[in-house]
Amino acid sequence: EPLFRSIGNIVEYLTFEVFKYACRGLYESDKFLFTLLLALKIELDNGRVKHHEFQTLIKGGAALDLKAVQPKPFKWITDMTWLNLVELSKLMQFSEVLNQISRNEKAWRIWFESDAPEEEVIPDGYSNSLDTFRKLLLVRCWCPDRVLPQARKYVAESMGVKYAEGVILDVKAMWEESKRSEER
């Protein structure tokens, strides 16, 4: 037990140090994408995120043809949103989402049209039944413009708040590091 705890602490420390070092070489706009991909890779390796779920997050319904899928039930749902939802419905925990949307239009529309749907209660019990990553999948399908706030929640929950907040460049530490390499 103490050995496993020590190994876990070492892995956690090294992960954050490598993360900080890698972020130094990235543009500000790319740092969070790197962080999200790091979190996803760790979660994939640990089996907490399945490969087909990762593919759904990355691609959504982009490979589907609107004419080849179940017709969308309401005009207010955009074509791309519907294709994303059709792809999402292939995942076990979302297998009924298309029927639920058809049966509960008002609740889904209110949720979709809210300013920050990721902060609202998701219709049909999804708020209680989904973890942060699966909520990210749902938000990505409905509201691509709201993915970033939900992704930050996911990173904070899966890796820790220090990863979600971003890294501030420590110039003094970089200077000391460069002086040490000159002395060698």
Tab-separated table of C-alpha atoms in Angstrom, residues 173-183:
chain	number	residue	atom	x	y	z
A	173	ALA	CA	12.345	29.636	-12.648
A	174	MET	CA	13.113	29.515	-16.382
A	175	TRP	CA	16.107	31.799	-15.836
A	176	GLU	CA	17.428	29.598	-13.013
A	177	GLU	CA	16.938	26.525	-15.171
A	178	SER	CA	18.861	28.065	-18.045
A	179	LYS	CA	21.721	29.090	-15.732
A	180	ARG	CA	22.007	25.492	-14.467
A	181	SER	CA	22.289	24.172	-18.035
A	182	GLU	CA	25.064	26.711	-18.809
A	183	GLU	CA	27.091	25.478	-15.827
